[in-house]
Coordinates of C-alpha atoms in Angstrom, one line a residue:
Chain A
M8 CA 0.0 0.0 0.0
K9 CA 1.1 3.5 -0.7
R10 CA 0.0 6.9 0.6
I11 CA -0.6 9.6 -2.1
A12 CA -1.5 13.1 -1.3
Y13 CA -2.2 16.6 -2.6
F14 CA -1.4 19.9 -1.0
Q15 CA -3.7 22.6 -2.3
F16 CA -2.7 26.1 -1.5
C17 CA -2.7 29.6 -2.9
P18 CA 0.8 30.6 -4.0
V19 CA 1.8 34.2 -3.7
L20 CA 2.6 35.7 -7.1
A21 CA 6.3 36.4 -7.7
D22 CA 7.3 35.5 -4.1
P23 CA 9.2 32.2 -4.1
T24 CA 10.4 32.7 -0.6
A25 CA 6.9 33.1 0.8
N26 CA 5.8 30.0 -1.2
R27 CA 8.6 27.9 0.1
A28 CA 7.7 28.9 3.6
I29 CA 4.1 27.8 3.0
V30 CA 5.2 24.5 1.6
A31 CA 7.7 23.9 4.4
G32 CA 5.2 24.8 7.0
T33 CA 2.7 22.3 5.8
L34 CA 4.8 19.3 4.6
E35 CA 7.1 19.0 7.6
G36 CA 6.1 15.9 9.5
V37 CA 3.6 14.6 7.0
E38 CA 3.5 10.9 6.6
A39 CA 3.1 9.9 3.0
D40 CA 4.8 8.3 0.0
L41 CA 4.0 10.9 -2.6
I42 CA 2.8 14.5 -2.2
V43 CA 1.7 16.5 -5.2
L44 CA 1.7 20.4 -5.2
P45 CA 0.1 22.8 -7.7
E46 CA 1.5 24.0 -11.0
L47 CA 4.2 26.8 -10.8
A48 CA 4.0 26.3 -7.1
F49 CA 6.8 28.7 -6.1
T50 CA 6.2 31.6 -8.5
G51 CA 2.5 31.8 -8.9
Y52 CA 0.9 31.8 -12.4
S53 CA 0.2 35.2 -13.8
M54 CA 3.7 36.4 -14.5
T55 CA 3.7 39.6 -16.6
D56 CA 6.0 38.6 -19.4
R57 CA 8.8 36.3 -20.3
K58 CA 11.5 38.5 -18.8
T59 CA 9.7 38.4 -15.4
A60 CA 9.2 34.7 -15.7
S61 CA 12.9 34.2 -16.5
A62 CA 13.9 36.2 -13.4
L63 CA 11.6 34.1 -11.2
A64 CA 12.5 30.8 -12.8
E65 CA 15.1 28.5 -11.3
D66 CA 17.7 26.3 -12.9
P67 CA 17.3 22.8 -11.3
A68 CA 21.1 22.7 -10.9
N69 CA 21.0 25.6 -8.6
S70 CA 17.5 25.9 -7.1
P71 CA 16.5 26.9 -3.6
S72 CA 13.1 25.3 -4.2
L73 CA 14.6 22.0 -5.1
E74 CA 16.9 22.2 -2.1
L75 CA 13.9 22.8 0.1
L76 CA 11.9 19.9 -1.4
T77 CA 14.9 17.6 -1.1
G78 CA 15.3 18.4 2.5
L79 CA 11.6 17.8 3.2
C80 CA 11.7 14.5 1.3
R81 CA 14.8 13.4 3.3
S82 CA 13.3 14.2 6.7
G83 CA 9.9 12.8 5.8
D84 CA 11.1 9.9 3.7
Y85 CA 8.6 10.7 0.9
H86 CA 8.6 12.0 -2.6
I87 CA 7.1 15.3 -3.9
V88 CA 5.9 16.3 -7.3
A89 CA 5.7 20.1 -7.7
G90 CA 5.0 22.5 -10.4
F91 CA 8.3 24.3 -11.2
T92 CA 9.1 27.4 -13.1
E93 CA 12.2 26.2 -14.9
R94 CA 15.0 28.0 -16.7
A95 CA 17.3 25.8 -18.9
G96 CA 19.8 28.0 -20.7
D97 CA 17.6 30.4 -22.8
K98 CA 14.6 28.2 -22.5
L99 CA 11.8 28.5 -20.0
Y100 CA 9.5 25.6 -19.2
N101 CA 6.4 25.1 -17.2
S102 CA 7.7 22.0 -15.6
A103 CA 6.9 19.4 -12.9
V104 CA 9.7 18.0 -10.8
L105 CA 9.8 14.7 -9.0
V106 CA 12.0 15.0 -5.9
G107 CA 13.0 12.4 -3.4
P108 CA 15.3 12.0 -0.4
G109 CA 18.3 11.9 -2.8
G110 CA 17.2 15.0 -4.8
L111 CA 15.8 15.4 -8.2
V112 CA 14.5 12.1 -9.6
G113 CA 12.7 13.2 -12.8
M114 CA 11.2 16.0 -14.6
Y115 CA 8.4 16.7 -17.1
R116 CA 8.1 19.9 -19.2
K117 CA 4.5 20.8 -20.1
I118 CA 3.7 19.9 -23.7
H119 CA 0.3 21.6 -24.1
L120 CA 0.5 25.2 -23.0
F121 CA -2.7 27.0 -22.1
G122 CA -3.6 30.6 -22.9
F123 CA -0.9 33.2 -22.3
E124 CA 1.5 30.5 -21.1
S125 CA 3.0 30.4 -24.6
E126 CA 4.1 34.1 -24.1
L127 CA 6.1 32.9 -21.1
F128 CA 7.2 29.4 -21.8
D129 CA 8.6 27.1 -24.4
P130 CA 6.6 23.9 -25.0
G131 CA 8.1 20.8 -23.6
P132 CA 10.1 18.9 -26.2
E133 CA 9.7 15.4 -24.8
P134 CA 6.8 13.1 -24.0
P135 CA 6.2 12.4 -20.3
A136 CA 8.3 9.6 -18.7
V137 CA 7.6 7.3 -15.8
Y138 CA 9.6 6.9 -12.6
D139 CA 9.6 4.0 -10.2
I140 CA 9.8 5.4 -6.6
G141 CA 10.1 2.3 -4.4
G142 CA 7.4 0.2 -6.2
L143 CA 5.1 3.1 -7.2
N144 CA 5.3 4.1 -10.9
V145 CA 4.8 7.9 -11.1
G146 CA 4.1 9.8 -14.3
M147 CA 3.6 13.6 -14.5
M148 CA 1.4 15.9 -16.5
V149 CA 0.7 19.5 -15.9
C150 CA -2.8 21.2 -15.8
F151 CA -4.1 21.6 -19.4
D152 CA -2.4 18.4 -20.5
W153 CA -5.5 16.7 -19.1
F154 CA -7.6 18.0 -22.0
F155 CA -5.6 15.9 -24.5
P156 CA -6.4 12.2 -24.0
E157 CA -3.0 11.4 -25.6
T158 CA -1.1 12.6 -22.5
A159 CA -2.7 10.3 -20.0
R160 CA -2.7 7.5 -22.6
L161 CA 1.0 7.8 -23.1
L162 CA 1.5 7.6 -19.4
A163 CA -0.7 4.5 -19.1
L164 CA 1.2 2.8 -22.0
S165 CA 4.5 3.5 -20.1
G166 CA 3.2 1.8 -17.0
T167 CA 2.1 4.7 -14.8
D168 CA 0.3 3.8 -11.6
V169 CA -0.3 7.3 -10.5
I170 CA -0.4 10.5 -12.6
A171 CA 0.9 13.4 -10.5
H172 CA -1.0 16.3 -12.0
P173 CA 0.1 19.8 -10.7
S174 CA -2.6 22.3 -11.9
N175 CA -3.7 25.9 -11.9
L176 CA -7.2 25.3 -13.2
V177 CA -9.5 28.2 -14.0
L178 CA -12.3 26.2 -15.7
D179 CA -14.5 23.5 -14.1
W180 CA -14.1 20.8 -16.7
C181 CA -11.1 18.9 -15.5
Q182 CA -12.3 17.2 -12.4
K183 CA -15.1 15.4 -14.2
S184 CA -12.9 14.5 -17.1
M185 CA -10.3 13.0 -14.8
V186 CA -12.9 10.4 -14.0
T187 CA -12.8 9.4 -17.7
R188 CA -9.0 9.6 -17.8
C189 CA -8.7 7.2 -14.9
L190 CA -11.4 4.9 -16.3
E191 CA -10.1 4.6 -19.8
N192 CA -6.5 4.1 -18.5
N193 CA -7.3 2.4 -15.1
L194 CA -4.9 4.3 -13.0
F195 CA -4.7 6.8 -10.2
A196 CA -4.4 10.6 -10.6
V197 CA -3.6 13.2 -8.1
T198 CA -4.8 16.6 -9.4
A199 CA -3.3 19.2 -7.1
N200 CA -4.9 22.5 -8.0
R201 CA -4.5 25.9 -6.5
Y202 CA -7.1 28.4 -5.4
G203 CA -7.2 32.2 -5.2
S204 CA -7.1 35.0 -7.7
E205 CA -4.5 36.8 -9.7
A206 CA -4.6 39.8 -12.0
R207 CA -2.8 40.1 -15.3
G208 CA -3.2 42.7 -18.0
G209 CA -6.3 44.1 -16.3
K210 CA -8.0 40.7 -16.2
E211 CA -8.7 38.7 -13.0
L212 CA -8.0 35.0 -13.1
T213 CA -9.7 32.8 -10.4
F214 CA -8.4 29.4 -9.8
T215 CA -11.0 26.8 -8.9
G216 CA -9.4 24.6 -6.2
G217 CA -11.3 21.3 -6.1
S218 CA -8.1 19.2 -6.0
Q219 CA -9.0 15.6 -6.5
I220 CA -7.6 12.1 -6.2
T221 CA -9.2 9.8 -8.7
A222 CA -8.8 6.0 -8.8
P223 CA -9.0 3.2 -11.4
R224 CA -12.5 2.7 -12.7
G225 CA -12.9 6.4 -12.4
K226 CA -13.8 6.6 -8.8
I227 CA -13.2 9.9 -7.0
L228 CA -11.5 9.1 -3.7
V229 CA -11.4 12.6 -2.2
S230 CA -11.7 16.2 -3.4
A231 CA -11.0 19.6 -1.8
G232 CA -13.1 22.7 -1.5
S233 CA -12.7 25.6 -3.9
A234 CA -11.0 28.2 -1.8
A235 CA -9.0 26.9 1.2
D236 CA -5.7 25.1 1.9
A237 CA -6.2 21.3 1.8
L238 CA -3.8 18.5 2.5
E239 CA -5.3 15.1 1.9
I240 CA -3.6 11.7 2.1
I241 CA -5.1 8.6 0.7
E242 CA -3.9 5.0 1.0
I243 CA -3.9 3.1 -2.3
D244 CA -2.9 -0.3 -3.7
P245 CA -0.8 0.3 -6.8
D246 CA -1.7 -3.2 -8.0
T247 CA -5.3 -2.1 -8.8
A248 CA -3.8 0.2 -11.5
R249 CA -1.9 -2.7 -13.0
D250 CA -4.8 -4.9 -13.8
K251 CA -6.0 -3.5 -17.1
N252 CA -8.8 -6.0 -17.7
V253 CA -12.1 -4.4 -18.3
T254 CA -13.9 -7.7 -18.6
A255 CA -12.7 -11.3 -18.6
V256 CA -11.8 -10.9 -22.3
N257 CA -11.2 -7.2 -22.6
H258 CA -7.9 -5.5 -21.8
L259 CA -7.9 -1.7 -22.2
L260 CA -4.4 -1.5 -23.5
D261 CA -4.1 -4.8 -25.4
D262 CA -7.4 -4.2 -27.1
R263 CA -6.1 -1.1 -28.7
K264 CA -5.7 -1.2 -32.5
P265 CA -2.6 0.9 -33.2
K266 CA -2.5 -0.2 -36.9
L267 CA -5.9 1.5 -37.3
Y268 CA -4.8 4.6 -35.4
K269 CA -2.5 6.1 -38.0
G270 CA -4.8 9.0 -38.4
L271 CA -3.8 10.2 -34.9
M272 CA -0.3 11.0 -36.1
Chain B
M13 CA -29.6 23.9 -38.4
K14 CA -29.9 20.1 -38.4
R15 CA -32.2 17.8 -36.4
I16 CA -30.5 14.8 -34.9
A17 CA -32.3 12.0 -33.0
Y18 CA -32.1 8.7 -31.2
F19 CA -34.7 6.0 -31.2
Q20 CA -34.2 3.8 -28.1
F21 CA -36.1 0.6 -28.1
C22 CA -35.8 -3.1 -27.0
P23 CA -35.0 -5.3 -30.0
V24 CA -36.5 -8.8 -29.9
L25 CA -33.7 -11.4 -29.9
A26 CA -33.4 -13.3 -33.2
D27 CA -36.5 -11.8 -34.8
P28 CA -35.5 -9.3 -37.5
T29 CA -39.1 -9.2 -38.8
A30 CA -40.4 -8.0 -35.4
N31 CA -37.6 -5.5 -35.1
R32 CA -38.2 -4.1 -38.6
A33 CA -41.8 -3.6 -37.6
I34 CA -40.9 -1.7 -34.5
V35 CA -38.5 0.6 -36.4
A36 CA -41.0 1.2 -39.2
G37 CA -43.9 1.8 -36.8
T38 CA -41.9 4.5 -35.0
L39 CA -39.9 6.2 -37.7
E40 CA -42.6 6.7 -40.3
G41 CA -43.5 10.4 -40.4
V42 CA -40.7 11.5 -38.2
E43 CA -39.2 14.9 -39.2
A44 CA -35.4 14.8 -38.7
D45 CA -32.1 14.9 -40.6
L46 CA -30.4 12.0 -38.8
I47 CA -31.9 9.2 -36.7
V48 CA -29.7 6.8 -34.8
L49 CA -30.8 3.3 -33.7
P50 CA -29.1 0.9 -31.3
E51 CA -26.4 -1.6 -32.0
L52 CA -27.4 -4.8 -33.7
A53 CA -30.9 -3.3 -34.0
F54 CA -32.5 -6.0 -36.1
T55 CA -31.1 -9.2 -34.4
G56 CA -30.7 -8.4 -30.8
Y57 CA -27.4 -8.9 -29.0
S58 CA -27.1 -12.2 -27.2
M59 CA -26.8 -14.5 -30.2
T60 CA -25.8 -18.0 -29.0
D61 CA -22.9 -18.7 -31.3
R62 CA -21.3 -17.7 -34.6
K63 CA -23.5 -20.0 -36.6
T64 CA -26.6 -18.4 -35.2
A65 CA -25.3 -15.0 -35.8
S66 CA -24.4 -15.9 -39.4
A67 CA -27.9 -17.1 -40.0
L68 CA -29.4 -13.9 -38.7
A69 CA -26.8 -11.6 -40.3
E70 CA -27.5 -9.8 -43.6
D71 CA -25.4 -9.1 -46.6
P72 CA -25.8 -5.4 -47.4
A73 CA -26.2 -6.3 -51.1
N74 CA -29.4 -8.2 -50.3
S75 CA -30.8 -7.0 -47.0
P76 CA -34.5 -6.6 -46.1
S77 CA -33.4 -4.3 -43.2
L78 CA -31.5 -2.0 -45.5
E79 CA -34.5 -2.0 -47.9
L80 CA -36.7 -0.9 -45.0
L81 CA -34.3 1.8 -43.9
T82 CA -33.9 3.1 -47.4
G83 CA -37.7 3.3 -47.8
L84 CA -38.1 5.1 -44.6
C85 CA -35.3 7.6 -45.5
R86 CA -36.9 8.2 -48.9
S87 CA -40.4 8.9 -47.5
G88 CA -39.0 11.0 -44.6
D89 CA -36.1 12.6 -46.4
Y90 CA -33.7 11.8 -43.6
H91 CA -30.7 9.6 -42.9
I92 CA -30.5 6.7 -40.5
V93 CA -27.6 5.1 -38.7
A94 CA -28.4 1.6 -37.4
G95 CA -26.5 -1.1 -35.7
F96 CA -26.3 -3.9 -38.3
T97 CA -25.4 -7.6 -38.1
E98 CA -23.4 -7.9 -41.2
R99 CA -22.3 -11.0 -43.2
A100 CA -19.6 -10.3 -45.8
G101 CA -18.5 -13.6 -47.4
D102 CA -17.3 -15.7 -44.5
K103 CA -16.8 -12.7 -42.2
L104 CA -19.3 -11.4 -39.7
Y105 CA -19.1 -7.9 -38.4
N106 CA -20.9 -5.9 -35.7
S107 CA -21.5 -2.9 -38.0
A108 CA -23.2 0.4 -38.3
V109 CA -24.8 1.4 -41.5
L110 CA -25.5 4.9 -42.7
V111 CA -28.5 4.9 -45.0
G112 CA -30.2 7.7 -46.9
P113 CA -33.0 8.2 -49.5
G114 CA -30.6 6.7 -52.1
G115 CA -29.7 3.6 -50.1
L116 CA -26.5 2.7 -48.3
V117 CA -24.2 5.7 -47.9
G118 CA -21.5 4.3 -45.6
M119 CA -20.6 1.7 -43.2
Y120 CA -18.4 1.1 -40.1
R121 CA -17.4 -2.2 -38.7
K122 CA -16.8 -2.2 -34.9
I123 CA -13.1 -2.2 -34.1
H124 CA -13.2 -2.8 -30.4
L125 CA -15.3 -5.9 -29.7
F126 CA -16.7 -6.3 -26.2
G127 CA -17.0 -9.5 -24.1
F128 CA -18.4 -12.5 -26.0
E129 CA -18.8 -10.5 -29.2
S130 CA -15.4 -11.8 -30.3
E131 CA -17.0 -15.3 -30.4
L132 CA -19.5 -14.0 -32.9
F133 CA -17.8 -11.4 -34.9
D134 CA -14.6 -10.5 -36.7
P135 CA -13.0 -7.2 -35.6
G136 CA -13.4 -4.3 -38.1
P137 CA -10.4 -4.0 -40.3
E138 CA -10.6 -0.3 -41.1
P139 CA -10.7 2.9 -39.0
P140 CA -14.0 4.8 -39.0
A141 CA -14.7 7.2 -41.9
V142 CA -16.8 10.4 -42.2
Y143 CA -19.7 11.0 -44.5
D144 CA -21.2 14.4 -45.5
I145 CA -25.0 14.1 -45.6
G146 CA -26.1 17.4 -47.0
G147 CA -23.9 19.6 -44.9
L148 CA -23.6 17.4 -41.8
N149 CA -20.5 15.3 -41.3
V150 CA -21.4 12.0 -39.7
G151 CA -19.0 9.5 -38.3
M152 CA -19.9 6.2 -36.7
M153 CA -18.6 4.2 -33.7
V154 CA -20.3 1.3 -32.0
C155 CA -20.9 0.9 -28.3
F156 CA -17.6 -0.2 -26.6
D157 CA -15.6 1.9 -29.1
W158 CA -16.4 4.8 -26.7
F159 CA -14.0 3.4 -24.1
F160 CA -11.0 4.0 -26.3
P161 CA -10.4 7.7 -26.7
E162 CA -8.6 6.9 -30.0
T163 CA -11.9 6.2 -31.7
A164 CA -13.6 9.5 -31.2
R165 CA -10.3 11.3 -31.7
L166 CA -9.9 9.7 -35.2
L167 CA -13.4 10.9 -36.0
A168 CA -12.7 14.4 -34.8
L169 CA -9.5 14.5 -36.8
S170 CA -11.5 13.5 -39.9
G171 CA -13.9 16.3 -39.5
T172 CA -16.9 14.7 -37.8
D173 CA -19.7 17.0 -36.6
V174 CA -21.8 14.2 -35.1
I175 CA -20.7 10.8 -33.9
A176 CA -23.6 8.4 -34.5
H177 CA -23.1 5.8 -31.7
P178 CA -25.3 2.8 -31.8
S179 CA -25.0 1.0 -28.5
N180 CA -26.1 -2.0 -26.4
L181 CA -24.6 -0.8 -23.1
V182 CA -24.7 -3.0 -20.0
L183 CA -22.5 -0.8 -17.8
D184 CA -23.2 2.8 -16.6
W185 CA -19.9 4.4 -17.5
C186 CA -20.5 5.5 -21.1
Q187 CA -22.9 8.3 -20.7
K188 CA -20.6 10.3 -18.3
S189 CA -17.6 9.6 -20.5
M190 CA -19.4 10.9 -23.6
V191 CA -19.3 14.3 -21.9
T192 CA -15.5 14.0 -21.9
R193 CA -15.4 12.7 -25.5
C194 CA -17.6 15.6 -26.7
L195 CA -15.5 18.1 -24.7
E196 CA -12.1 16.9 -25.8
N197 CA -13.2 16.7 -29.4
N198 CA -15.8 19.5 -29.5
L199 CA -18.5 17.6 -31.4
F200 CA -21.9 16.1 -31.0
A201 CA -22.6 12.5 -30.2
V202 CA -25.9 10.6 -30.4
T203 CA -25.6 7.5 -28.2
A204 CA -28.6 5.4 -29.1
N205 CA -28.8 2.6 -26.5
R206 CA -31.3 -0.2 -26.1
Y207 CA -33.0 -1.4 -23.0
G208 CA -34.4 -4.7 -21.7
S209 CA -32.8 -8.0 -20.8
E210 CA -31.5 -11.1 -22.7
A211 CA -30.2 -14.4 -21.4
R212 CA -27.1 -16.2 -22.8
G213 CA -25.3 -19.2 -21.4
G214 CA -27.4 -19.0 -18.3
K215 CA -26.5 -15.4 -17.7
E216 CA -28.8 -12.5 -17.8
L217 CA -27.7 -9.3 -19.5
T218 CA -29.5 -6.1 -18.8
F219 CA -29.1 -3.1 -21.1
T220 CA -29.2 0.2 -19.4
G221 CA -31.0 2.6 -21.8
G222 CA -30.2 6.2 -21.0
S223 CA -29.6 7.1 -24.6
Q224 CA -28.0 10.5 -24.8
I225 CA -27.3 13.4 -27.1
T226 CA -24.2 15.2 -26.1
A227 CA -22.9 18.5 -27.5
P228 CA -19.6 20.4 -27.9
R229 CA -18.2 21.5 -24.6
G230 CA -19.6 18.3 -23.1
K231 CA -23.1 19.5 -22.6
I232 CA -25.8 16.8 -22.3
L233 CA -28.8 18.0 -24.4
V234 CA -31.2 15.2 -23.7
S235 CA -31.2 11.7 -22.2
A236 CA -33.7 8.9 -22.1
G237 CA -34.9 6.7 -19.2
S238 CA -33.6 3.3 -18.5
A239 CA -36.4 1.1 -19.6
A240 CA -38.8 2.5 -22.2
D241 CA -39.0 3.4 -25.8
A242 CA -37.7 6.9 -26.5
L243 CA -37.5 9.0 -29.6
E244 CA -35.9 12.3 -29.1
I245 CA -35.1 14.9 -31.8
I246 CA -32.8 17.9 -31.1
E247 CA -32.0 20.8 -33.4
I248 CA -28.3 21.6 -33.6
D249 CA -26.0 23.9 -35.4
P250 CA -23.1 21.9 -36.9
D251 CA -20.9 25.0 -37.0
T252 CA -20.6 24.8 -33.2
A253 CA -18.7 21.5 -33.8
R254 CA -16.3 23.1 -36.3
D255 CA -14.9 25.7 -34.0
K256 CA -12.2 23.8 -32.3
N257 CA -10.9 26.8 -30.3
V258 CA -10.8 26.2 -26.5
T259 CA -9.5 29.7 -25.8
A260 CA -8.4 32.6 -28.0
V261 CA -5.0 30.9 -28.5
N262 CA -5.8 27.2 -27.9
H263 CA -7.1 24.9 -30.6
L264 CA -7.9 21.4 -29.5
L265 CA -6.7 19.7 -32.7
D266 CA -3.9 22.1 -33.8
D267 CA -2.4 22.1 -30.2
R268 CA -1.9 18.3 -30.4
K269 CA 1.8 17.2 -30.6
P270 CA 1.8 14.2 -32.8
K271 CA 5.6 14.0 -32.9
L272 CA 5.5 13.4 -29.2
Y273 CA 2.7 10.8 -29.4
K274 CA 4.8 8.0 -31.0
G275 CA 4.3 5.9 -27.9
L276 CA 0.6 5.6 -28.9
M277 CA 1.5 3.5 -31.9

């Protein structure tokens, strides 16, 4: 059995120090195996322009946020997935990092950028990968990636047990659709959303909270309110995500017909 | 504007004559553009074995059921999609036929067979195609095809406005998931399910009704009860399925990253 969790909070825009304090203050002493934080957890979302984003972004090789997460993972003996504003040379990515007691384990750079994100970030150049953290296979996708069934499908085909899904959702579609994502792929998903509002270019963006842990067969295990901090830890059996049989003779991956799917490419 | 409809009924097992009478009795005089009937509408579902299915199946070139549908379409000036038990040489398919006033327009043979269907039928050898019926682009999938996001995605990529979806559903997952299918692909779907029970091999199968017309953005326009005949006609604007913009800068098809989707194949 493994304990998977989300921590929903309201990051302070452009104040990584404050956000690290929020994360440290909540995650110290938590007993879990995997804790998922929202998208862009340390910078907030509505950065004015690429230059501002670049100044706030961190290089994973020299990152106070990764140092904090590593320290937390070491003392708590758990792993964290966090949305991460990444600078890599002259590239900027809306990334998710998987961190454990030994430091950075893996990374995913958001493929499907939403709205003005493409003014700030480069699209991720690689499909999501899967990482085994002590018997739990963790894949990552970020927020709007959920809209594209291809993302979760790629993760399922790579053996993901749990999709860690840092998010900054502003629409109310995702949570219902994660039921379908977890049904069609028979896996767990931890959608860690943020709440609160930010202004950018005279427009107010309100994030919808409602973080959710969804299980194989599309069962919602827990969900958070729309406007408050929420830390929820759920015990799961990863094996239930590895049995891909829908019926005695139907297997949701083996029954696929890739030769007929050429139109997808 | 176009009028799309489902006719939910309870086919009589192994009695095509009775089922043609039910269809004729209801569809005569209906004013619509497209009417969708359930899967295997003229034979029922729980055929004992392949030999029985073969005896009940029809060759489209010589088919009383297609003749009936063509006559109905001619007098009503509409099109019908119906689940069709098809014999093609020594092959048997769980098919859907698209019929208009001029006869058979198009066909789809179910790719993803469910449960004991693989004892009766050969899997369809081709991906679904799309047919323009007077300004409405109709694609077909059959029942369990819904479970695989690839099916509806292929149809969307081919320009489908409306997925005609003949079904014999026995589980309750599909209707909720069609919300996601119509959201992620921004199109209409007419899920025409059957109701009633059939026995096979000592087991009782109960079909769940709940036929549903779902719209772009995942809106449910109408749904039927679980155990009664239901004919429902809804007026739609096909153009709403052709605008694939999710936001001012996000397009749900153009934002796909096929080069990163190689793992799907």
